[in-house]
Amino acid sequence: MKNLKFVFAIFAVSALTLQSCKKETKKDYDPSQKGKMMLHFDNRAGADDLVLNTGTYSNALGQSFNISKFNYYISNVVLLNSDGSKYTVPQNNSYFLVEESDETTADVELSDIPEGNYSGVSFVIGVDSNRNTLPVSERTGALDPTAAGQDMYWSWNSGYIFLKMEGMYDSVSTMKMFMYHIGGYGGYSSPTINNIKNVTLSFNGTNAEVRKAKTSGPEAHLYVDALKVLNGITNVDFFANPMVMFNAYSVNIANNYSSMISVNHVHND
Amino acid sequence: MFTTIKFMNKYFLFLFALLLVASCNKEAPGNEVFKGFEVPQGFPAPTYPTQTNPVTKAGFELGKKLFYDGRLSRDGTISCGSCHISFSAFTHHGHVVSHGIEDKLGTRNAPAIQNMAWMQNYFWDGGVHNLDLVPISPIQNPVEMDETVSNVVAKIGSDSNYKKLFKDAFGSDDITGIKMMQAMSQFMVMLVSANSKYDKVIAGTATFSADENEGKQIFEQKCSSCHSGVLFTDQNFRNNGLAQNSDKGRYVITLSATDEYKFKVPSLRNVGYTAPYMHDGRFFSLEEVIDHYRLGVQPSATLDTILQQNGNTGITITNDEKSKLILFLKTLSDEDFIKNPLFAEF
């Protein structure tokens, strides 16, 4: 009886192994090979493409406005493999500043990605607290507070601004400015507001197939809806809160924009 | 006979000093041998990471040149040294609040730049936690220098003197904002004040007068719970009962109501040179400061508990104690520091 059970167990295990071997051979990719993948951040205003300065929009409260600046940090990118595993883009290559005024920043290229079929992505809107506290020599590229990152950095509290949206509200002729500069990484030695937002997005059934042989790599085309900064859990009233920077109200705006990014489509060539 | 020996001695000493000066001339500017960064006897381990940004003579010199260069401001008129003057222990002598570009006024008094290597954070509210990140703030502040670091890099980028200095300091003439910050830190980390009469008494090479000694004891009883240790600050944020205005201090950084009107306890080293006093320079003399602790402490929700004992606000200090306290505070003056040609602009 015991023996039989044992034999059965062995049989079951080897069947499983065989099964998985079969899958293995069916794979048309090799995770030890590295390819590329693109994230395209397409800034929108509701149904329309976002157009700085000249586009006029209206918030959930019916207040009209335009947008003169729309910038945000994307960091800590993790690709979700359809097999359930994850690939974390190495920290040093995982900070991106998307600026609507500079088209080249809309395309975030991730390189050295293991071949695989990726079904989703997660990232942070903003900059994690660790980078907010690192020595200057490790703040390179988009994070350099003396160069590329200098407009997205509060020198008086040494913290990054995660998202900046500025423009005019009411009517352009009355020239009322709004400025939303949202940051706050939780504080260095004493706690304070934390507006770091994690976002996880599914590619809605289309896998992004990363292969070494591809020259351009698959692309996830993401829609980033600037109106969602204003509309959502809290509908921001320009007249009541035209300037929001480092203060308690900023938490509402960060909560709003945590859902501003969605996947429009993924294409593999 | 005795006097001639004394005279001879003096004469030789003088000659010796001359020789020293002459030989040092070759070594470093300012007629001083460049010793690099050293932790003075009795000081704790520094907080500044001198391992990752070690102070070198070339780095220090580059940092010094940047510190005194008006090109760090938009119109070329204001350098770091405009507000941080060596002979007033790197404060803005005679200015209540900072006085910057186009005569614009800030809201806070420029603190002494001394013993920066031991600070856990910078500014009256502790908003910046790394010395390398400090210069970005005055450079970008519209009422201080109103410039951007990238513009400064562009302005000095073609200057062959700077190219050489960057090459000497960092091995490449590639000028970046980050290297600028590191060089300025090397200069500021070198600004160590540890040779006051107080230090000499501790080291056994000088003695306090009877009054200074009494002043020291009064200080230890009444002041050193906040102005503690060899740095004369516990580096905490506290409300010492100043009449309030719109500057909420540490609250600006933490947004926590319990931090309202708290400011960093300042070091009292060189306090004899750094008038006016407090975060907004509201007191012009040490007499006024002590009168504040005796008579002026305002009750408020965040007033430090040390200043409200047994139902009284403030600290009881007699007139006699007041003058002795001031005598003691003046023993923290470090003339070698404020007159050190290695640090001075000219």
Coordinates of C-alpha atoms in Angstrom, one line a residue:
Chain A
M1 CA 0.0 0.0 0.0
K2 CA 2.7 2.4 1.1
N3 CA 4.8 1.5 -1.9
L4 CA 2.0 2.1 -4.2
K5 CA 1.4 5.6 -2.8
F6 CA 5.1 6.3 -3.2
V7 CA 5.2 5.1 -6.8
F8 CA 2.1 7.2 -7.5
A9 CA 3.7 10.2 -6.0
I10 CA 6.8 9.8 -8.1
F11 CA 4.6 9.4 -11.2
A12 CA 2.7 12.6 -10.3
V13 CA 5.9 14.6 -9.8
S14 CA 7.5 13.4 -13.0
A15 CA 4.3 14.1 -14.9
L16 CA 4.3 17.6 -13.6
T17 CA 8.0 18.1 -14.4
L18 CA 7.4 16.7 -17.9
Q19 CA 4.5 19.0 -18.3
S20 CA 6.5 22.0 -17.3
C21 CA 9.4 20.9 -19.5
K22 CA 7.0 20.8 -22.4
K23 CA 6.0 24.4 -21.6
E24 CA 9.6 25.4 -21.4
T25 CA 10.3 24.1 -24.9
K26 CA 7.3 25.9 -26.2
K27 CA 8.6 29.3 -25.0
D28 CA 9.7 31.4 -28.0
Y29 CA 11.9 33.5 -25.7
D30 CA 14.8 33.2 -23.4
P31 CA 14.8 35.3 -20.2
S32 CA 18.6 35.3 -20.2
Q33 CA 18.5 37.5 -23.4
K34 CA 17.8 41.2 -23.0
G35 CA 15.5 43.4 -25.0
K36 CA 13.8 46.8 -24.8
M37 CA 10.4 48.1 -23.8
M38 CA 8.8 51.5 -24.2
L39 CA 6.4 53.3 -22.0
H40 CA 4.7 56.2 -23.8
F41 CA 3.2 58.8 -21.6
D42 CA 0.5 60.5 -23.7
N43 CA -0.8 63.5 -21.7
R44 CA -4.5 64.2 -22.2
A45 CA -7.2 66.4 -20.9
G46 CA -10.3 64.1 -20.7
A47 CA -11.1 63.1 -24.3
D48 CA -8.7 65.5 -25.9
D49 CA -5.0 65.6 -26.4
L50 CA -3.5 68.1 -23.9
V51 CA -2.4 71.3 -25.6
L52 CA -0.4 73.7 -23.4
N53 CA -1.6 77.3 -23.1
T54 CA -4.0 77.4 -26.0
G55 CA -6.2 74.4 -25.0
T56 CA -9.1 75.4 -22.8
Y57 CA -10.7 72.9 -20.4
S58 CA -13.2 72.8 -17.7
N59 CA -13.1 71.0 -14.4
A60 CA -15.8 69.0 -12.7
L61 CA -17.1 72.2 -11.0
G62 CA -17.5 73.8 -14.5
Q63 CA -14.6 76.2 -14.0
S64 CA -12.7 76.9 -17.1
F65 CA -8.9 76.9 -17.3
N66 CA -5.8 76.3 -19.4
I67 CA -2.6 74.5 -18.5
S68 CA 0.8 76.1 -19.0
K69 CA 2.9 73.4 -17.3
F70 CA 2.4 69.7 -16.7
N71 CA 5.4 67.8 -15.3
Y72 CA 5.7 64.7 -13.2
Y73 CA 8.2 62.1 -12.1
I74 CA 7.8 58.4 -12.8
S75 CA 10.1 56.1 -10.9
N76 CA 10.6 52.6 -9.5
V77 CA 9.3 50.8 -12.6
V78 CA 8.4 47.1 -12.2
L79 CA 7.3 45.0 -15.2
L80 CA 4.8 42.2 -14.4
N81 CA 5.5 39.1 -16.3
S82 CA 2.5 37.0 -17.4
D83 CA 4.1 34.0 -15.7
G84 CA 3.6 35.8 -12.3
S85 CA 7.2 36.9 -11.9
K86 CA 8.3 40.5 -11.7
Y87 CA 11.2 42.4 -13.2
T88 CA 12.3 45.4 -11.3
V89 CA 14.2 48.0 -13.4
P90 CA 17.5 48.7 -11.5
Q91 CA 17.2 51.7 -9.3
N92 CA 19.8 53.7 -11.1
N93 CA 17.9 53.6 -14.4
S94 CA 14.4 54.0 -12.9
Y95 CA 13.8 57.7 -12.6
F96 CA 12.0 59.7 -15.4
L97 CA 10.8 63.2 -15.6
V98 CA 7.9 63.6 -18.1
E99 CA 7.4 67.2 -19.2
E100 CA 4.6 68.1 -21.5
S101 CA 6.7 71.0 -22.9
D102 CA 9.4 68.5 -24.1
E103 CA 8.1 65.8 -26.4
T104 CA 11.2 63.7 -26.0
T105 CA 10.4 63.0 -22.4
A106 CA 7.1 61.3 -23.2
D107 CA 8.9 58.2 -24.3
V108 CA 10.5 56.2 -21.5
E109 CA 12.7 53.6 -22.8
L110 CA 13.5 50.6 -20.5
S111 CA 16.5 48.6 -21.7
D112 CA 18.2 45.4 -20.6
I113 CA 14.8 43.8 -19.9
P114 CA 14.8 40.0 -19.8
E115 CA 12.8 38.5 -22.7
G116 CA 9.3 37.7 -21.7
N117 CA 5.6 38.4 -22.1
Y118 CA 4.7 41.2 -19.8
S119 CA 1.1 41.7 -18.8
G120 CA 1.4 44.8 -16.8
V121 CA 3.5 47.5 -15.1
S122 CA 3.7 49.2 -11.8
F123 CA 5.6 52.4 -10.9
V124 CA 5.6 55.3 -8.5
I125 CA 4.2 58.8 -9.5
G126 CA 6.9 60.8 -7.7
V127 CA 10.2 59.9 -6.2
D128 CA 10.6 57.4 -3.4
S129 CA 11.7 58.6 0.0
N130 CA 15.1 56.8 -0.3
R131 CA 16.2 58.9 -3.3
N132 CA 14.9 62.0 -1.6
T133 CA 17.5 61.5 1.1
L134 CA 20.5 60.2 -0.9
P135 CA 23.8 62.0 -1.2
V136 CA 24.0 64.4 -4.2
S137 CA 26.5 62.3 -6.1
E138 CA 23.8 59.6 -6.4
R139 CA 21.2 62.0 -7.7
T140 CA 21.9 61.8 -11.4
G141 CA 20.0 62.3 -14.6
A142 CA 16.4 63.4 -14.1
L143 CA 17.0 63.6 -10.4
D144 CA 20.0 66.0 -10.5
P145 CA 18.7 69.0 -8.3
T146 CA 21.4 71.2 -9.9
A147 CA 20.4 70.4 -13.5
A148 CA 17.6 68.4 -15.1
G149 CA 15.6 68.2 -11.9
Q150 CA 16.1 71.7 -10.7
D151 CA 12.6 72.9 -11.5
M152 CA 11.1 69.9 -9.7
Y153 CA 13.0 70.3 -6.4
W154 CA 12.3 72.3 -3.3
S155 CA 15.7 73.5 -2.2
W156 CA 14.3 74.8 1.2
N157 CA 13.1 71.3 2.3
S158 CA 15.3 69.3 0.0
G159 CA 12.4 67.3 -1.4
Y160 CA 11.4 66.5 -5.0
I161 CA 8.2 68.0 -6.4
F162 CA 6.4 64.9 -7.8
L163 CA 4.0 66.7 -10.0
K164 CA 3.6 70.3 -11.2
M165 CA 0.6 71.6 -12.9
E166 CA 0.2 75.3 -13.5
G167 CA -2.1 77.5 -15.6
M168 CA -4.8 80.1 -15.6
Y169 CA -8.4 79.7 -14.4
D170 CA -11.7 81.7 -14.6
S171 CA -10.9 83.3 -17.9
V172 CA -7.5 83.9 -19.4
S173 CA -8.3 87.7 -19.5
T174 CA -8.6 87.9 -15.7
M175 CA -5.1 86.2 -15.5
K176 CA -5.8 84.2 -12.3
M177 CA -3.0 81.8 -11.8
F178 CA -3.2 78.4 -10.3
M179 CA -0.1 76.4 -9.2
Y180 CA -0.2 72.9 -8.0
H181 CA 3.2 71.7 -6.9
I182 CA 2.8 68.4 -5.2
G183 CA 5.5 66.6 -3.2
G184 CA 6.2 65.3 0.3
Y185 CA 8.1 62.1 0.8
G186 CA 7.2 61.5 4.4
G187 CA 10.0 63.5 6.0
Y188 CA 13.7 62.8 6.8
S189 CA 14.0 62.9 10.6
S190 CA 10.4 63.8 11.6
P191 CA 7.3 62.5 9.8
T192 CA 5.3 64.7 7.5
I193 CA 2.9 64.3 4.6
N194 CA 3.6 61.4 2.2
N195 CA 2.3 61.9 -1.4
I196 CA 4.2 59.0 -2.9
K197 CA 1.7 57.1 -5.1
N198 CA 2.1 53.6 -6.4
V199 CA 0.3 52.7 -9.6
T200 CA -0.3 49.2 -11.0
L201 CA -1.7 48.9 -14.5
S202 CA -2.7 45.8 -16.4
F203 CA -2.1 45.7 -20.2
N204 CA -5.7 44.4 -20.5
G205 CA -4.9 41.0 -22.0
T206 CA -2.3 42.1 -24.6
N207 CA 1.1 41.0 -23.5
A208 CA 4.1 43.2 -24.3
E209 CA 6.5 40.7 -25.9
V210 CA 10.1 41.8 -25.1
R211 CA 12.5 40.1 -27.4
K212 CA 16.2 40.8 -28.0
A213 CA 15.8 40.7 -31.8
K214 CA 13.3 43.5 -31.9
T215 CA 14.9 46.8 -32.7
S216 CA 12.2 49.0 -31.2
G217 CA 10.6 46.8 -28.6
P218 CA 7.0 46.7 -27.6
E219 CA 5.3 49.8 -26.4
A220 CA 2.7 50.4 -23.7
H221 CA 0.8 53.5 -24.7
L222 CA -0.4 55.2 -21.5
Y223 CA -3.0 57.9 -21.3
V224 CA -2.3 60.5 -18.6
D225 CA -5.4 62.5 -17.9
A226 CA -4.5 65.9 -16.5
L227 CA -8.2 66.6 -15.6
K228 CA -8.0 63.8 -13.1
V229 CA -5.5 65.9 -11.1
L230 CA -8.5 68.2 -10.4
N231 CA -11.5 65.8 -10.5
G232 CA -12.0 62.7 -8.5
I233 CA -12.3 62.0 -4.8
T234 CA -11.9 65.7 -4.3
N235 CA -13.1 68.1 -7.0
V236 CA -10.6 70.9 -6.7
D237 CA -12.1 74.4 -6.7
F238 CA -9.7 76.9 -8.3
F239 CA -11.2 79.8 -6.4
A240 CA -10.8 78.2 -3.0
N241 CA -7.4 76.6 -3.6
P242 CA -5.5 78.3 -6.4
M243 CA -2.1 77.6 -4.9
V244 CA -1.4 74.2 -3.4
M245 CA 2.2 73.4 -2.6
F246 CA 3.5 71.8 0.5
N247 CA 0.4 71.8 2.7
A248 CA -2.2 69.4 3.9
Y249 CA -4.6 70.0 1.0
S250 CA -1.9 68.6 -1.4
V251 CA -2.9 65.1 -0.1
N252 CA -6.3 65.5 -1.9
I253 CA -4.6 66.3 -5.2
A254 CA -2.2 63.4 -4.9
N255 CA -5.1 61.1 -4.2
N256 CA -6.8 62.4 -7.3
Y257 CA -3.8 62.0 -9.6
S258 CA -3.0 58.5 -8.3
S259 CA -5.6 57.4 -10.9
M260 CA -4.7 59.7 -13.8
I261 CA -2.8 57.1 -15.7
S262 CA -4.5 54.3 -17.7
V263 CA -3.4 51.9 -20.4
N264 CA -4.8 52.8 -23.8
H265 CA -3.2 49.9 -25.8
V266 CA 0.0 47.9 -26.1
H267 CA 1.6 47.3 -29.5
N268 CA 4.3 44.8 -30.2
D269 CA 5.7 46.2 -33.4
Chain B
M1 CA 69.7 90.3 31.8
F2 CA 66.3 88.7 32.2
T3 CA 64.7 91.2 29.9
T4 CA 67.3 90.8 27.2
I5 CA 66.7 87.1 27.1
K6 CA 63.0 87.7 27.0
F7 CA 63.7 90.2 24.2
M8 CA 65.9 87.7 22.4
N9 CA 63.3 85.1 22.8
K10 CA 60.7 87.3 21.2
Y11 CA 63.1 88.2 18.5
F12 CA 63.7 84.6 17.6
L13 CA 60.1 83.7 17.8
F14 CA 59.4 86.5 15.4
L15 CA 62.1 85.3 13.0
F16 CA 60.8 81.8 13.3
A17 CA 57.3 83.0 12.5
L18 CA 58.6 84.8 9.5
L19 CA 60.3 81.7 8.3
L20 CA 57.2 79.7 8.8
V21 CA 55.1 82.2 6.9
A22 CA 57.7 82.2 4.1
S23 CA 57.7 78.4 3.8
C24 CA 54.0 78.1 4.0
N25 CA 53.5 80.6 1.2
K26 CA 54.4 77.9 -1.2
E27 CA 52.0 75.5 0.3
A28 CA 48.7 77.3 0.3
P29 CA 47.2 80.7 0.0
G30 CA 46.7 82.6 3.2
N31 CA 50.1 81.8 4.6
E32 CA 48.9 78.7 6.4
V33 CA 49.8 75.0 5.9
F34 CA 46.8 73.3 4.5
K35 CA 46.1 70.5 7.0
G36 CA 42.8 69.3 5.6
F37 CA 39.8 68.5 7.8
E38 CA 40.6 67.6 11.3
V39 CA 38.3 66.7 14.2
P40 CA 39.4 68.9 17.2
Q41 CA 40.1 67.4 20.5
G42 CA 36.8 66.7 22.4
F43 CA 34.6 67.0 19.3
P44 CA 32.3 64.1 18.3
A45 CA 32.6 62.3 15.0
P46 CA 31.4 64.5 12.2
T47 CA 28.0 63.9 10.5
Y48 CA 29.3 65.1 7.1
P49 CA 30.5 62.2 5.0
T50 CA 34.2 63.2 4.6
Q51 CA 34.9 59.7 3.3
T52 CA 32.7 60.2 0.2
N53 CA 33.7 63.8 -0.3
P54 CA 37.1 64.1 1.2
V55 CA 38.5 67.6 1.7
T56 CA 41.5 68.2 -0.5
K57 CA 43.5 71.4 -0.9
A58 CA 42.3 71.8 -4.5
G59 CA 38.7 71.1 -3.7
F60 CA 38.8 73.5 -0.8
E61 CA 40.3 76.2 -3.0
L62 CA 37.7 75.7 -5.7
G63 CA 35.0 75.8 -3.0
K64 CA 36.4 79.0 -1.6
K65 CA 36.5 80.6 -5.0
L66 CA 32.8 79.7 -5.6
F67 CA 31.8 80.9 -2.2
Y68 CA 33.2 84.3 -2.9
D69 CA 32.1 84.5 -6.6
G70 CA 29.3 87.0 -7.4
R71 CA 28.5 85.0 -10.6
L72 CA 26.5 82.7 -8.4
S73 CA 23.8 85.4 -8.4
R74 CA 21.7 86.5 -11.4
D75 CA 23.3 90.0 -11.8
G76 CA 26.7 89.2 -10.4
T77 CA 26.4 91.3 -7.3
I78 CA 25.9 88.8 -4.5
S79 CA 28.2 86.0 -3.4
C80 CA 27.7 83.6 -0.5
G81 CA 30.3 85.7 1.2
S82 CA 28.1 88.8 0.9
C83 CA 25.8 87.4 3.6
H84 CA 28.3 85.2 5.3
I85 CA 31.2 87.4 6.2
S86 CA 34.3 85.8 7.7
F87 CA 35.0 88.5 10.4
S88 CA 31.5 88.1 11.9
A89 CA 31.9 84.3 12.0
F90 CA 30.3 84.0 8.5
T91 CA 27.1 85.8 9.5
H92 CA 25.6 89.0 7.9
H93 CA 26.9 91.5 10.3
G94 CA 24.6 94.4 11.0
H95 CA 21.7 92.8 9.0
V96 CA 18.6 91.7 10.8
V97 CA 17.3 89.5 8.0
S98 CA 19.2 88.5 4.9
H99 CA 19.8 91.3 2.4
G100 CA 20.1 89.9 -1.1
I101 CA 19.9 90.8 -4.8
E102 CA 18.6 94.2 -5.7
D103 CA 18.4 95.0 -1.9
K104 CA 15.6 92.5 -1.5
L105 CA 15.1 91.3 2.1
G106 CA 14.5 87.8 3.3
T107 CA 12.8 86.8 6.5
R108 CA 15.5 85.1 8.4
N109 CA 18.9 86.1 9.9
A110 CA 22.0 84.5 8.3
P111 CA 23.4 82.0 10.8
A112 CA 27.1 81.5 11.4
I113 CA 28.7 79.0 9.1
Q114 CA 31.0 77.2 11.5
N115 CA 31.3 73.6 12.5
M116 CA 28.9 72.6 9.7
A117 CA 30.5 69.1 9.6
W118 CA 28.7 68.3 12.9
M119 CA 25.2 69.5 12.0
Q120 CA 22.4 67.0 11.5
N121 CA 20.5 69.5 9.4
Y122 CA 20.7 73.1 8.1
F123 CA 18.7 76.3 8.3
W124 CA 16.6 77.5 11.2
D125 CA 13.9 75.0 10.4
G126 CA 16.2 72.1 9.6
G127 CA 14.7 71.9 6.1
V128 CA 17.9 70.7 4.5
H129 CA 19.6 67.6 5.8
N130 CA 22.7 67.5 3.7
L131 CA 25.3 70.2 3.4
D132 CA 25.8 69.5 -0.3
L133 CA 22.2 70.5 -0.9
V134 CA 22.4 73.8 1.0
P135 CA 23.8 76.1 -1.7
I136 CA 20.9 75.4 -4.1
S137 CA 18.6 77.2 -1.8
P138 CA 20.3 80.6 -1.6
I139 CA 21.2 80.4 -5.3
Q140 CA 17.6 79.9 -6.3
N141 CA 16.0 82.1 -3.7
P142 CA 14.5 85.1 -5.6
V143 CA 15.3 87.4 -2.7
E144 CA 18.9 86.1 -2.2
M145 CA 20.8 85.3 -5.5
D146 CA 17.9 84.6 -7.9
E147 CA 19.8 82.3 -10.2
T148 CA 19.8 78.6 -11.1
V149 CA 22.7 76.3 -10.6
S150 CA 22.6 75.3 -14.3
N151 CA 23.0 78.9 -15.3
V152 CA 25.9 79.3 -13.0
V153 CA 27.5 76.2 -14.5
A154 CA 27.0 77.8 -18.0
K155 CA 28.4 81.2 -16.8
I156 CA 31.6 79.7 -15.3
G157 CA 31.9 76.9 -17.8
S158 CA 34.1 78.8 -20.2
D159 CA 36.3 80.3 -17.6
S160 CA 39.8 78.7 -17.9
N161 CA 40.6 79.3 -14.2
Y162 CA 37.6 77.3 -13.2
K163 CA 38.4 74.6 -15.7
K164 CA 41.8 74.2 -14.1
L165 CA 40.4 74.3 -10.6
F166 CA 37.8 71.6 -11.4
K167 CA 40.4 69.5 -13.0
D168 CA 42.7 69.8 -10.0
A169 CA 39.9 69.1 -7.6
F170 CA 38.0 66.3 -9.4
G171 CA 40.4 65.0 -12.0
S172 CA 38.3 66.4 -14.9
D173 CA 37.5 69.8 -16.2
D174 CA 33.9 68.8 -16.7
I175 CA 32.0 71.4 -14.7
T176 CA 28.8 70.1 -13.1
G177 CA 26.4 71.5 -10.5
I178 CA 27.0 68.4 -8.3
K179 CA 30.8 69.0 -8.2
M180 CA 30.2 72.7 -7.5
M181 CA 28.1 71.6 -4.4
Q182 CA 30.8 69.2 -3.3
A183 CA 33.5 71.8 -3.6
M184 CA 31.5 74.3 -1.6
S185 CA 31.0 71.7 1.1
Q186 CA 34.7 71.1 1.2
F187 CA 35.2 74.8 1.9
M188 CA 32.4 75.0 4.5
V189 CA 33.4 71.8 6.3
M190 CA 36.8 73.4 6.8
L191 CA 35.2 76.3 8.7
V192 CA 35.9 74.8 12.1
S193 CA 35.9 77.0 15.2
A194 CA 37.5 75.3 18.2
N195 CA 40.1 77.6 19.4
S196 CA 38.2 80.0 21.7
K197 CA 39.3 80.9 25.2
Y198 CA 36.8 78.3 26.4
D199 CA 38.6 75.6 24.3
K200 CA 41.9 76.7 25.7
V201 CA 40.6 76.5 29.2
I202 CA 39.4 73.0 28.5
A203 CA 42.7 72.1 27.0
G204 CA 44.5 73.5 30.1
T205 CA 46.4 76.2 28.3
A206 CA 44.4 79.2 29.6
T207 CA 42.3 80.0 32.7
F208 CA 39.0 81.7 33.2
S209 CA 38.7 84.8 35.4
A210 CA 36.7 84.3 38.6
D211 CA 33.7 86.1 36.9
E212 CA 34.0 84.0 33.7
N213 CA 34.1 80.9 35.8
E214 CA 30.9 81.9 37.7
G215 CA 29.3 82.7 34.3
K216 CA 30.1 79.2 33.2
Q217 CA 28.4 77.7 36.2
I218 CA 25.3 79.9 35.6
F219 CA 25.3 78.8 32.0
E220 CA 25.5 75.2 32.9
Q221 CA 22.6 75.6 35.3
K222 CA 20.3 77.7 33.1
C223 CA 21.3 77.4 29.4
S224 CA 23.1 74.2 28.6
S225 CA 20.1 71.9 28.6
C226 CA 19.4 73.4 25.1
H227 CA 22.8 74.9 24.2
S228 CA 24.6 71.7 25.2
G229 CA 27.9 70.0 24.6
V230 CA 31.0 71.2 22.8
L231 CA 28.9 72.6 19.9
F232 CA 26.7 74.5 22.3
T233 CA 23.5 73.1 20.7
D234 CA 21.6 69.9 21.2
Q235 CA 20.4 70.4 17.5
N236 CA 16.8 70.1 18.6
F237 CA 13.9 72.3 17.5
R238 CA 12.5 74.3 20.4
N239 CA 10.4 77.3 21.1
N240 CA 12.3 79.6 23.4
G241 CA 9.3 81.9 23.9
L242 CA 10.0 84.7 21.4
A243 CA 6.9 86.9 20.6
Q244 CA 5.4 85.2 17.5
N245 CA 5.2 86.5 14.0
S246 CA 4.3 84.8 10.7
D247 CA 7.3 82.5 10.6
K248 CA 6.3 79.2 12.1
G249 CA 9.8 77.6 11.9
R250 CA 10.0 73.9 12.0
Y251 CA 6.2 73.6 11.2
V252 CA 7.0 74.7 7.7
I253 CA 8.9 71.5 7.2
T254 CA 6.8 69.0 9.1
L255 CA 3.3 70.6 9.0
S256 CA 2.8 69.3 12.5
A257 CA 1.1 71.6 14.9
T258 CA 3.4 70.5 17.7
D259 CA 6.3 72.1 15.8
E260 CA 4.8 75.5 15.4
Y261 CA 7.3 78.3 16.3
K262 CA 10.1 75.9 17.0
F263 CA 13.5 76.8 15.6
K264 CA 16.8 75.0 15.7
V265 CA 18.8 75.7 18.9
P266 CA 21.7 77.7 17.5
S267 CA 25.3 77.1 18.5
L268 CA 26.6 79.8 20.7
R269 CA 30.2 79.7 19.6
N270 CA 31.4 83.1 18.4
V271 CA 28.1 84.7 19.7
G272 CA 30.2 87.7 20.6
Y273 CA 30.6 88.4 16.8
T274 CA 27.3 87.3 15.4
A275 CA 24.8 90.1 16.4
P276 CA 22.0 90.5 15.7
Y277 CA 20.4 87.4 17.3
M278 CA 17.6 84.9 16.8
H279 CA 16.1 83.5 13.6
D280 CA 14.9 87.0 12.6
G281 CA 17.7 89.0 14.1
R282 CA 15.3 90.8 16.5
F283 CA 17.9 91.3 19.3
F284 CA 20.9 93.5 18.8
S285 CA 22.9 92.6 21.9
L286 CA 23.5 89.8 24.3
E287 CA 22.0 91.9 27.1
E288 CA 18.7 91.9 25.1
V289 CA 19.0 88.2 24.6
I290 CA 19.3 87.6 28.4
D291 CA 16.6 90.0 29.2
H292 CA 14.4 88.0 26.9
Y293 CA 15.0 84.8 28.9
R294 CA 14.5 86.8 32.1
L295 CA 11.5 88.9 31.3
G296 CA 10.3 88.4 27.7
V297 CA 9.4 84.7 27.4
Q298 CA 5.9 84.4 26.0
P299 CA 3.7 81.5 27.0
S300 CA 2.3 79.5 24.1
A301 CA 1.2 76.0 23.2
T302 CA 4.6 74.9 22.1
L303 CA 6.8 76.8 24.6
D304 CA 9.6 74.6 25.7
T305 CA 8.9 73.0 29.1
I306 CA 12.3 74.0 30.3
L307 CA 11.2 77.6 30.2
Q308 CA 8.0 77.0 32.2
Q309 CA 9.0 75.5 35.5
N310 CA 7.0 75.7 38.7
G311 CA 4.3 77.9 37.1
N312 CA 6.8 80.6 36.0
T313 CA 7.8 81.4 32.5
G314 CA 11.3 82.3 31.6
I315 CA 14.6 81.9 33.6
T316 CA 15.4 83.7 36.8
I317 CA 18.7 85.6 36.3
T318 CA 19.9 88.4 38.5
N319 CA 21.7 91.5 37.1
D320 CA 25.0 90.2 38.5
E321 CA 24.4 86.8 36.9
K322 CA 23.5 88.5 33.6
S323 CA 26.9 90.2 33.4
K324 CA 28.8 87.1 34.3
L325 CA 26.9 85.1 31.8
I326 CA 27.8 87.5 29.1
L327 CA 31.5 87.4 30.1
F328 CA 31.3 83.6 29.8
L329 CA 29.6 83.8 26.4
K330 CA 32.4 86.0 25.1
T331 CA 34.9 83.3 26.0
L332 CA 33.4 81.4 23.1
S333 CA 34.8 84.0 20.7
D334 CA 37.5 82.4 18.5
E335 CA 39.6 85.2 17.0
D336 CA 41.8 82.7 15.1
F337 CA 38.7 81.5 13.3
I338 CA 37.3 84.9 12.2
K339 CA 40.8 86.2 11.3
N340 CA 42.0 83.0 9.5
P341 CA 43.4 84.2 6.2
L342 CA 42.7 80.7 4.7
F343 CA 39.0 81.4 5.0
A344 CA 38.7 85.1 4.4
E345 CA 37.8 86.6 1.1
F346 CA 40.8 89.0 0.9

